[in-house]
CSV table of C-alpha atoms in Angstrom, one decimal:
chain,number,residue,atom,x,y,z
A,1,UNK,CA,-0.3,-8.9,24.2
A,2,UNK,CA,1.6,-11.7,22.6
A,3,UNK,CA,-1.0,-12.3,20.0
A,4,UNK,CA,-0.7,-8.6,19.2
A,5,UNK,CA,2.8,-8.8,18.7
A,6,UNK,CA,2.8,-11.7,16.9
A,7,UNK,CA,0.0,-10.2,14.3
A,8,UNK,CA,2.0,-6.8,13.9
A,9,UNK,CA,5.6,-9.4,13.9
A,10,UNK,CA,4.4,-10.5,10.3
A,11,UNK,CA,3.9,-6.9,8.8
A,12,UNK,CA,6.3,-4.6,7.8
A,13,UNK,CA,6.4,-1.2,6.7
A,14,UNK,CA,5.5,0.0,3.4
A,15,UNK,CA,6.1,-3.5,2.3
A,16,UNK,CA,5.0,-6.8,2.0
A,17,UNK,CA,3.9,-9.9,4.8
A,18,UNK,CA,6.7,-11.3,6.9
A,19,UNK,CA,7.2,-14.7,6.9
A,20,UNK,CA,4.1,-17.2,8.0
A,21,UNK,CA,6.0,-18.2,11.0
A,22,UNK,CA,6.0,-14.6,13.1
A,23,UNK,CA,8.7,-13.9,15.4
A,24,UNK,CA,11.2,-16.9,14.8
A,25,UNK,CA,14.6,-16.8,15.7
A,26,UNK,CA,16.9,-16.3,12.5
A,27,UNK,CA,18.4,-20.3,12.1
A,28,UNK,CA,21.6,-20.7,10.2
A,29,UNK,CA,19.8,-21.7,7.0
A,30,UNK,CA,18.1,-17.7,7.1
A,31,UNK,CA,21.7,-16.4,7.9
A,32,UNK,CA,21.5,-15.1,3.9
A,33,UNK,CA,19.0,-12.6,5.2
A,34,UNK,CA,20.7,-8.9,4.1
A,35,UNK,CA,21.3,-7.1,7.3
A,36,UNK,CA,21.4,-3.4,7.3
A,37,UNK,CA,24.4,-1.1,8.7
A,38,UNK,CA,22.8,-1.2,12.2
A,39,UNK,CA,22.3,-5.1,12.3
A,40,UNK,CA,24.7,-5.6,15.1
A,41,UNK,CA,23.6,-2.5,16.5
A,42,UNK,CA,19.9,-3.7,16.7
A,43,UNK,CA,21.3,-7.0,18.4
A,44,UNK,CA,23.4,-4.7,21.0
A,45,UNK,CA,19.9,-3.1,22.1
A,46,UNK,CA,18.3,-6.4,22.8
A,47,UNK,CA,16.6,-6.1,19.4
A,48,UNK,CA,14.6,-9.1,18.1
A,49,UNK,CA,15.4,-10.0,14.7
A,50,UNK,CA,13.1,-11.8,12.4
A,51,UNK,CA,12.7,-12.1,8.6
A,52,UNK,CA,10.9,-9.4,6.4
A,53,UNK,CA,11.5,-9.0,2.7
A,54,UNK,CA,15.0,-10.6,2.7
A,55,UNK,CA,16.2,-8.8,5.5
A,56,UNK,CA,17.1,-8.9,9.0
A,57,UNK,CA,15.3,-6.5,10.9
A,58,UNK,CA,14.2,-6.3,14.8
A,59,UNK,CA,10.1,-6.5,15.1
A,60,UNK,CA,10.8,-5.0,18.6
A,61,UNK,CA,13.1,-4.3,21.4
A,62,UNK,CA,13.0,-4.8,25.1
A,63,UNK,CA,10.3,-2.8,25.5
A,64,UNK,CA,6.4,-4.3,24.9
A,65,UNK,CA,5.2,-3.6,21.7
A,66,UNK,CA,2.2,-1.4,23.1
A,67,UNK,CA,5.0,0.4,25.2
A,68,UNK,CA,7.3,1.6,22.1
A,69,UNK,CA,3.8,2.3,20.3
A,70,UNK,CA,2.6,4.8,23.4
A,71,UNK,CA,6.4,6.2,23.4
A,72,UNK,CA,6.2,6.8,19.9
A,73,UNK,CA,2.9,9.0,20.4
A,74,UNK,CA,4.3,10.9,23.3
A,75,UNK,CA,7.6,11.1,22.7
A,76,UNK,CA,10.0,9.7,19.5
A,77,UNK,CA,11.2,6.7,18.6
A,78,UNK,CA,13.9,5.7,16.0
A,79,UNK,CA,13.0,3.4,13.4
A,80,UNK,CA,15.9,1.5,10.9
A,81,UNK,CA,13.8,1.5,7.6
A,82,UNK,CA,17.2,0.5,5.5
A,83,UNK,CA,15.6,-2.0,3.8
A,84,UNK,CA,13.7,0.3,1.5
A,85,UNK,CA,14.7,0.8,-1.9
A,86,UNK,CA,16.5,4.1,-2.4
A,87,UNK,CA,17.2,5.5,-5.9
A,88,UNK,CA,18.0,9.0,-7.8
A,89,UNK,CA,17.4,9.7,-11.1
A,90,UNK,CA,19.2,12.1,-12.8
A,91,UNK,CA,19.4,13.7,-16.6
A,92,UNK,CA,16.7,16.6,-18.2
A,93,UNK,CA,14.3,13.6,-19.0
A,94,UNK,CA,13.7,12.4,-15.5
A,95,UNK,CA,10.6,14.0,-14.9
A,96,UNK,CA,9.8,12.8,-18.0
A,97,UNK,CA,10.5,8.8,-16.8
A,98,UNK,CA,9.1,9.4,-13.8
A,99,UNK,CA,5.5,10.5,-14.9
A,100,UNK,CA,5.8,7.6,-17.4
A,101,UNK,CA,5.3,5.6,-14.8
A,102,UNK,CA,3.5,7.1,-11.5
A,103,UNK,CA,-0.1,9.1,-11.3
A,104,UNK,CA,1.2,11.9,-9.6
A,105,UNK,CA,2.2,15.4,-11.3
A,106,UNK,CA,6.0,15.5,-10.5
A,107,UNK,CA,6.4,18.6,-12.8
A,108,UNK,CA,4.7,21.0,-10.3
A,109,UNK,CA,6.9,19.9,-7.5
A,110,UNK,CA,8.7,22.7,-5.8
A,111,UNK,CA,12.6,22.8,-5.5
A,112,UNK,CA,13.2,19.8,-2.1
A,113,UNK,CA,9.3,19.1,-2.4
A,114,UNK,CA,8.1,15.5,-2.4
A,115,UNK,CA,4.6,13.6,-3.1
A,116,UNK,CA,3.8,10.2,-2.4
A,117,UNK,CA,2.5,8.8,-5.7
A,118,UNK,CA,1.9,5.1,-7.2
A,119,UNK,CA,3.3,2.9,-9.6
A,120,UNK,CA,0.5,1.7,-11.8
A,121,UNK,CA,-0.8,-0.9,-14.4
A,122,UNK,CA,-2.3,-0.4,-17.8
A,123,UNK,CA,-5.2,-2.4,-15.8
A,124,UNK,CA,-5.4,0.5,-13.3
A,125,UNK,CA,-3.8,-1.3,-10.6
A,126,UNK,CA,-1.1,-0.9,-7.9
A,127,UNK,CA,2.2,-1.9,-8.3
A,128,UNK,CA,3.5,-0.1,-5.5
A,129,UNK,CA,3.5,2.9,-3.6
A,130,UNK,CA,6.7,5.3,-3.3
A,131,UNK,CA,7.7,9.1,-2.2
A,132,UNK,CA,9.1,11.3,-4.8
A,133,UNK,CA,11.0,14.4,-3.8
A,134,UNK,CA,12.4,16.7,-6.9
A,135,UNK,CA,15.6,17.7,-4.9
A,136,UNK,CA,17.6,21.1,-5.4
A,137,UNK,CA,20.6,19.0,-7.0
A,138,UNK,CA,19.4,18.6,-10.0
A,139,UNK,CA,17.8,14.8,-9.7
A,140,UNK,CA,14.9,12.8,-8.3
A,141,UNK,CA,15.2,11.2,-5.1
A,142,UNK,CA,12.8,7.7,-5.0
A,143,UNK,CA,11.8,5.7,-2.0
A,144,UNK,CA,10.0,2.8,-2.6
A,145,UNK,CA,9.2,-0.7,-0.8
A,146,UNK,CA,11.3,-3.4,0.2
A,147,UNK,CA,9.1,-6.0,-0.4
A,148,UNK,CA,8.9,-4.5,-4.2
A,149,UNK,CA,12.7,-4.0,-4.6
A,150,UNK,CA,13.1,-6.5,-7.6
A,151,UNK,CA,9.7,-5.2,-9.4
A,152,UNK,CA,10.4,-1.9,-9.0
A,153,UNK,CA,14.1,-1.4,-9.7
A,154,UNK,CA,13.5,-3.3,-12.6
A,155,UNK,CA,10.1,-1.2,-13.8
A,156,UNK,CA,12.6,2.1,-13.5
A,157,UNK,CA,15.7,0.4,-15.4
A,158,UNK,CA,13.6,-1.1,-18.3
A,159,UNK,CA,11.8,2.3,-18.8
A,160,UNK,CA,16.0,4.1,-18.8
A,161,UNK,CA,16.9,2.0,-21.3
A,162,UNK,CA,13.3,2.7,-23.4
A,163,UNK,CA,13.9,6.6,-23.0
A,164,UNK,CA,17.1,6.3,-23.6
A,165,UNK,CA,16.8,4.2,-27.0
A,166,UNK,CA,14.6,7.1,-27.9
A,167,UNK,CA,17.9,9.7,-27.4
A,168,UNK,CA,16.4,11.1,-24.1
A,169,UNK,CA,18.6,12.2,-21.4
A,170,UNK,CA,17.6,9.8,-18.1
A,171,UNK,CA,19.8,7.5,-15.7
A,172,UNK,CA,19.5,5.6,-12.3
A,173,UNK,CA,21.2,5.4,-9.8
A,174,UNK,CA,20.8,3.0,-6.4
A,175,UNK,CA,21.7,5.0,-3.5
A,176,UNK,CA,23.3,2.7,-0.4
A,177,UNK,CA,22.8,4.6,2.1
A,178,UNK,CA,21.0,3.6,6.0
A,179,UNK,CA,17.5,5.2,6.1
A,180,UNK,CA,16.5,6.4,9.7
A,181,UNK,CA,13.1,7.3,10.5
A,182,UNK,CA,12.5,9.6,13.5
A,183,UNK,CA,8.6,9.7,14.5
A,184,UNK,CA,6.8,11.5,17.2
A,185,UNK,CA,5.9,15.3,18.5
A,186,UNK,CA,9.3,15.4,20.1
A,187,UNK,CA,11.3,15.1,17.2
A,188,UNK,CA,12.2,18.7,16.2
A,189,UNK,CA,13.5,19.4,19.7
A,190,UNK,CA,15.2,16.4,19.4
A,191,UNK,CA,16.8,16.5,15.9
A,192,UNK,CA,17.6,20.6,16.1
A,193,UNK,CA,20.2,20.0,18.8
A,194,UNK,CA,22.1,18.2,15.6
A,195,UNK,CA,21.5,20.5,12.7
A,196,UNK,CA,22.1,23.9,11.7
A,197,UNK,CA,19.3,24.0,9.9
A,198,UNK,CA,15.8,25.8,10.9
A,199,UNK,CA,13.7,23.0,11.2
A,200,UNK,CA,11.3,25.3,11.5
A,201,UNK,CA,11.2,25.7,8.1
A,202,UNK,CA,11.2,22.2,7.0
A,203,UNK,CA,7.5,21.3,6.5
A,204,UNK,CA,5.4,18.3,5.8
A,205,UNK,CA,7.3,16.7,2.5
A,206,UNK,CA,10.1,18.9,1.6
A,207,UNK,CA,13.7,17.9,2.4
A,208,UNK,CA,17.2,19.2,2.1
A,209,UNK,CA,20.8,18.3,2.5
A,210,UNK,CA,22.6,18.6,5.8
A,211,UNK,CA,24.9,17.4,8.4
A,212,UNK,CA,23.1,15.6,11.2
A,213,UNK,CA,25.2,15.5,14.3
A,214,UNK,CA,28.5,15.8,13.0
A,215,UNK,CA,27.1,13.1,10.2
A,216,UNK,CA,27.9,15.3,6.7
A,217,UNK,CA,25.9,14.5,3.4
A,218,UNK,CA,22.3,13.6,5.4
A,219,UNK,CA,19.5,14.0,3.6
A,220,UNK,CA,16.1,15.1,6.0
A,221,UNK,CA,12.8,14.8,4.8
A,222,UNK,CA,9.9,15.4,6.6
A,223,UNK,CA,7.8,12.6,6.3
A,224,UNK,CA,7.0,9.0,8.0
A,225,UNK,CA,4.5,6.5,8.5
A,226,UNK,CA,2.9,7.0,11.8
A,227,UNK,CA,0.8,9.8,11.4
A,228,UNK,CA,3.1,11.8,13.6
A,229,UNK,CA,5.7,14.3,13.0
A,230,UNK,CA,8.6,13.2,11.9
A,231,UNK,CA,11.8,12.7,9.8
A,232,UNK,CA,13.5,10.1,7.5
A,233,UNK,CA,16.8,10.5,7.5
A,234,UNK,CA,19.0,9.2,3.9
A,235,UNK,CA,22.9,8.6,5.9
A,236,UNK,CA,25.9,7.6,4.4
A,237,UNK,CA,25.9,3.7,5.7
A,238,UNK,CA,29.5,4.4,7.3
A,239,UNK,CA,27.7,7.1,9.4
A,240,UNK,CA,24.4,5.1,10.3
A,241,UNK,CA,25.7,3.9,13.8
A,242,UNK,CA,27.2,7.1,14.9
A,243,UNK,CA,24.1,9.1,14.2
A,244,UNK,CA,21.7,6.4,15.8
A,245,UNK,CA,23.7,6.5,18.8
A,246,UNK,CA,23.5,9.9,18.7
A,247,UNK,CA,19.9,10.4,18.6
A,248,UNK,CA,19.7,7.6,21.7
A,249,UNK,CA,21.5,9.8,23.9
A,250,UNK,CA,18.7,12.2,24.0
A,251,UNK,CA,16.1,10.7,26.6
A,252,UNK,CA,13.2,11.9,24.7
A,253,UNK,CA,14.5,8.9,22.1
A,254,UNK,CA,13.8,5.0,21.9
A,255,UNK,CA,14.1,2.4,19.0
A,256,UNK,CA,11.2,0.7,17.9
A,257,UNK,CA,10.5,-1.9,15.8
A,258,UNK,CA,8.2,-3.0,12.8
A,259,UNK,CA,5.2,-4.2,15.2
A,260,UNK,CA,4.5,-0.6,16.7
A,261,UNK,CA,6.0,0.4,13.1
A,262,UNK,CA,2.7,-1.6,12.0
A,263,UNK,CA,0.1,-0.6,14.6
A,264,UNK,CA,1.2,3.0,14.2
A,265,UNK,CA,0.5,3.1,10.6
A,266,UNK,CA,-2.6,1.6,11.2
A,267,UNK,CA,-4.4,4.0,13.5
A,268,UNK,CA,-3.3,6.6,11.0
A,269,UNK,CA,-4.7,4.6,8.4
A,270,UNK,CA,-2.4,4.6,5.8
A,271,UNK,CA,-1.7,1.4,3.3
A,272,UNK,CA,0.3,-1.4,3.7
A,273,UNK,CA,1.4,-2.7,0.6
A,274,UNK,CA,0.6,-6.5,-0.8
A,275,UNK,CA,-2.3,-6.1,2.1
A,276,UNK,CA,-4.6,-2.9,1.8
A,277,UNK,CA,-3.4,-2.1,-2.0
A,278,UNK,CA,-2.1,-4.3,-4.7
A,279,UNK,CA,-1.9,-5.0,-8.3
A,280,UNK,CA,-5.6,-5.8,-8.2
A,281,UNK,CA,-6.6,-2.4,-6.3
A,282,UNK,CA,-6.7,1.1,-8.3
A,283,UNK,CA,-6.2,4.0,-6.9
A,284,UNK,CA,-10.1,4.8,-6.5
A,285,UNK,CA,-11.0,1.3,-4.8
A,286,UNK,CA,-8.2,2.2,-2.9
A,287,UNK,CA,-9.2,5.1,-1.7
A,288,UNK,CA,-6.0,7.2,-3.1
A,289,UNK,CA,-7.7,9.3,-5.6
A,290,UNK,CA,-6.3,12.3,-4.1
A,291,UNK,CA,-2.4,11.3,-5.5
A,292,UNK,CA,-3.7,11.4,-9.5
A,293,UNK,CA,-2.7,15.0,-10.7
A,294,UNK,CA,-5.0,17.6,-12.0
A,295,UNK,CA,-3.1,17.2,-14.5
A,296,UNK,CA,-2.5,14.5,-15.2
A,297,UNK,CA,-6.2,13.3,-15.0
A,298,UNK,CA,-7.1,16.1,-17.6
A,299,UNK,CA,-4.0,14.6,-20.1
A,300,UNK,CA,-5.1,10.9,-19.4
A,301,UNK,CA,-1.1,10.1,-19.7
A,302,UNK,CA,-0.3,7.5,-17.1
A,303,UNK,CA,-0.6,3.9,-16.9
A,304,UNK,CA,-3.7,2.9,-16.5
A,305,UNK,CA,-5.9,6.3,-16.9
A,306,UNK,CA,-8.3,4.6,-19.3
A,307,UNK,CA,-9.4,2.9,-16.2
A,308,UNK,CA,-8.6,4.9,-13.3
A,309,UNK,CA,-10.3,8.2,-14.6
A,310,UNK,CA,-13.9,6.5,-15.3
A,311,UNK,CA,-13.7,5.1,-12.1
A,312,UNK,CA,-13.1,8.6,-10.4
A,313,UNK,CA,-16.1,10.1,-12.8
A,314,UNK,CA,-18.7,7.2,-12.0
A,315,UNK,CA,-19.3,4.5,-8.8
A,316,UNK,CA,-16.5,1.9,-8.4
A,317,UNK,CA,-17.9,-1.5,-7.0
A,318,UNK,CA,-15.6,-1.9,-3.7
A,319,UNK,CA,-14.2,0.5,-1.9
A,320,UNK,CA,-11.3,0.9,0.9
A,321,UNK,CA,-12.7,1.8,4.2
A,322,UNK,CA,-12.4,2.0,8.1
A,323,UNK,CA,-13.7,-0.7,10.7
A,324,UNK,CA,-13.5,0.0,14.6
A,325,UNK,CA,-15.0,-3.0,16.5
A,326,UNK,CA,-14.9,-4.3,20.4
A,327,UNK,CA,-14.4,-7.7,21.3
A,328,UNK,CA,-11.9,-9.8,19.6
A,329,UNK,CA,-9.5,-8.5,17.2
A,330,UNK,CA,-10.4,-8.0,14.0
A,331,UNK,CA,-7.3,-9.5,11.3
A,332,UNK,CA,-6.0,-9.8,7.8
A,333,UNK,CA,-8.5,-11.9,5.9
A,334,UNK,CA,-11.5,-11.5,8.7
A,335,UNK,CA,-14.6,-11.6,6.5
A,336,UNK,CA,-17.0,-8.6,6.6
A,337,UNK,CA,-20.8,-9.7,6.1
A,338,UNK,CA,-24.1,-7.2,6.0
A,339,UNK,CA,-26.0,-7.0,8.8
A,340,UNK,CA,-28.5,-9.7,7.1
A,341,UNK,CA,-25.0,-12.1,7.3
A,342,UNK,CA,-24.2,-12.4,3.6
A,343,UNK,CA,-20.2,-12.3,3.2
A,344,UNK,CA,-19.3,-8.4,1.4
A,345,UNK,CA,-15.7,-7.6,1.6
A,346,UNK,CA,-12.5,-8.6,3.8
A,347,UNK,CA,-10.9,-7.0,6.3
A,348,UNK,CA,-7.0,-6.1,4.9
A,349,UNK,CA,-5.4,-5.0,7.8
A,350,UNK,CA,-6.3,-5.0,11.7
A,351,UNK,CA,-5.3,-5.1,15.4
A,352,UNK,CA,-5.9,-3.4,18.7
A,353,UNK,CA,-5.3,0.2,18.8
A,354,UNK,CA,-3.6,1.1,22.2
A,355,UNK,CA,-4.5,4.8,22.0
A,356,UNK,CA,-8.4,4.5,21.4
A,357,UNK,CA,-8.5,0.9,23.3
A,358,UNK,CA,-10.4,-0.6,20.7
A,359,UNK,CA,-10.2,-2.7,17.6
A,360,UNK,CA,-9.4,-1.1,14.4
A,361,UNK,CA,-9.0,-2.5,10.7
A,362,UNK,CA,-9.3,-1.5,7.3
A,363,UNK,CA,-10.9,-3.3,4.4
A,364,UNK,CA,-12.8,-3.4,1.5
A,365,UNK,CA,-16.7,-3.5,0.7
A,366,UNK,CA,-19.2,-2.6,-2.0
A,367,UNK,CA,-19.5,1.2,-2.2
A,368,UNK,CA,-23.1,1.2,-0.7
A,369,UNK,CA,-21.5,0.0,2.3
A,370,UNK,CA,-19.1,2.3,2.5
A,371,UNK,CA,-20.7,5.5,4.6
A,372,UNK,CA,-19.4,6.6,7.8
A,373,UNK,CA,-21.7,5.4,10.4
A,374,UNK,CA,-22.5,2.0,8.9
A,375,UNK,CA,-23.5,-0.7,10.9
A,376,UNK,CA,-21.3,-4.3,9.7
A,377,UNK,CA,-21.1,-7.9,10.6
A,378,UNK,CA,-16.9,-8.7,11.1
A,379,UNK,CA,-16.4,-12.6,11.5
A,380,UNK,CA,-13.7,-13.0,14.1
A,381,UNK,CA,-12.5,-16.9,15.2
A,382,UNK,CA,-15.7,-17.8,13.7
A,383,UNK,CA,-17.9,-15.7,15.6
A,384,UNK,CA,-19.7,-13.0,14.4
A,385,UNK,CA,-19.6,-9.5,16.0
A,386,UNK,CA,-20.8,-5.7,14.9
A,387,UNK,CA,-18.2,-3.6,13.7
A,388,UNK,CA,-18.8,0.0,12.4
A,389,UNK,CA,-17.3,1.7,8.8
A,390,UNK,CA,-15.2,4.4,10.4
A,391,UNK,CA,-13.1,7.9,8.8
A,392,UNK,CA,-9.6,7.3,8.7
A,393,UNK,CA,-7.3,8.1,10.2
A,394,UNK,CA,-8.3,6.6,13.4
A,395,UNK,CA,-6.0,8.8,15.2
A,396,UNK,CA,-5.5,12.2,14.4
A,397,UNK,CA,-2.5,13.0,12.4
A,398,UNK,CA,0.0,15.5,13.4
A,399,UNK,CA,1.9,16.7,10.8
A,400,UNK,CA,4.3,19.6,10.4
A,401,UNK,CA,3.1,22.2,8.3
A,402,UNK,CA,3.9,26.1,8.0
A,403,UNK,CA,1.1,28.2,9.5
């Protein structure tokens, strides 16, 4: 189990790698880690702190890893994402900025509806991937990556001052407040005894304004990275404590850290950035297509579409896939060989998955290899084993949407 632990302690979420040295005790000379509005919080509740992205942040509590990871399936589990990068833009040009830079069609988006979409090259790849929500008050609300803060906050500004030299009507603002994610098929019960709001009405990717627990100026959206229901909660820093303390007084509710934060994500196959996708993965090889608008494939008007589009038209020479195995685990870096032995593709991502009680992983190989149902080599400690190409996700997904 400590292996586990200590593969999941050096990912984070929707970021990058943690340090090569998983787990470590923060020394003095890491003290300028930031630390988030619930750092002394986390330490109260037995949290372990290590390093990811230039923060402070527990990779579990005193619960096992595969424990908080079960809980989190059954039940809900409270997650301080704080770290991530959280910006508005306002003025009548910032759909206009936005599209400038992402594949998705932001124009289309409902009053409080959000999309996760990509930052991309004019070489087609990855910069990062970040949810977009076109909020009721008049601006766009951005969550991107930690591990991408600098790139990205300075992508957005430098493309403000460009529209802005042009006389369009576009600003940015960095929002400070706590970000609380709330994952698992308990969490309505569990967050309506706090809200006046009909939750029931709060689907999959929409989000609205509201006070959480006596907490004023929240803002819930219905989104997370587990796979499961669940919300992500924007709360004024000063708040953050009083809300998570709230939540932890319901039973259903347990904190978790990023390794089941990790291992979660994983089952329900979705990306970890600076692993499965990067600036050297487009959206096709990364098996994304689905976030490039309609329409925006048909204008050809985002970075990178001169590449991107041919690729979704014709074959693309690697793609993203699915890998369950038994034996050893397969990891980050594993490589994946054909059945004849001849080294294909890497693995990206992988650990145990304590639901199916098997190995899972994703990777990437050439698209003949990429069919459901395909037989592969995985080299593990430098032993070979079979492994199998396999749909994502691994474990169902149980979103929230209206009937």
């Amino acid at each position: 189990m400590q292996r586990a632990v200590s593969m999941v302690a050096r990912l984070g979420l929707r970021g990058q790698l943690l340090p090569s040295v998983p787990g470590r005790p923060l020394s003095s000379s890491q003290d300028v880690l930031r630390r988030t509005p619930l750092y002394d919080f986390h330490l109260a509740h037995g949290g372990k702190m290590v390093a990811f992205a230039g923060w402070s942040l527990p990779v579990q509590y005193r619960d096992s890893h595969i424990d908080s990871h079960l809980h989190t399936r059954r039940h809900c589990s409270l997650f301080d994402v704080s770290h991530m990068l959280q910006t508005k833009i306002h003025g009548c040009d910032r759909v206009k900025l936005m599209e400038s830079l992402v594949v998705g069609d932001i124009a289309e988006l409902r009053p409080n509806q959000g999309t996760l979409s990509l930052f991309t090259n004019e070489a087609g790849g990855i910069l990062d991937d970040l949810i977009v929500t076109n909020t009721s008050e008049g601006h766009l609300y951005v969550v991107s990556n930690a591990g991408c803060w600098d790139k990205d906050l300075a992508l957005m500004q430098d493309k403000v001052k460009e529209l802005q030299n042009m006389g369009c009507d576009v600003g940015l603002e960095v929002v400070d407040n706590a970000l609380l994610a709330l994952q698992g098929p308990t969490v309505a019960q569990v967050l309506q005894a706090g809200v006046a709001d009909d939750l029931r009405k709060l689907p999959f990717m929409t989000s609205a304004v509201m006070e959480v627990f006596g907490v004023s100026g929240c803002r819930v959206t219905r989104c997370g990275y587990t796979g499961e229901d669940g919300v992500e909660i924007s709360v004024p820093a000063v708040g953050a404590i009083r809300l998570a303390t709230a939540l932890l007084e319901n039973p259903e509710v347990k904190l978790a850290g990023l390794a089941a934060r990790d291992s979660l994500r994983l089952e329900a196959g979705l990306c970890l950035y600076g692993n499965d996708i990067d600036e050297h993965t487009t959206p096709v090889e990364g098996s994304l297509s689905w976030t490039l608008g309609k329409r925006r494939q048909a204008a050809m008007d985002f970075p990178g579409a001169a590449v991107i589009i041919p690729q979704l038209k014709g074959k693309v020479q690697r793609r993203r896939v699915g890998l369950t195995c038994e034996g050893a685990p397969m990891r980050s870096h594993s490589p994946i060989l054909s059945t004849e032995g001849t080294v294909i593709g890497t693995v990206t991502s992988g650990c145990p998955s304590p639901c199916l009680k098997k190995n899972v992983a994703m990777g990437y190989v050439p698209s003949e290899y990429s069919r459901p149902g395909t037989r592969l080599l995985v080299e593990v400690r430098r032993k070979q084993q079979t492994a199998v190409v396999s749909k994502m996700p691994f474990v169902p997904t149980n979103y929230y949407t209206l009937k």
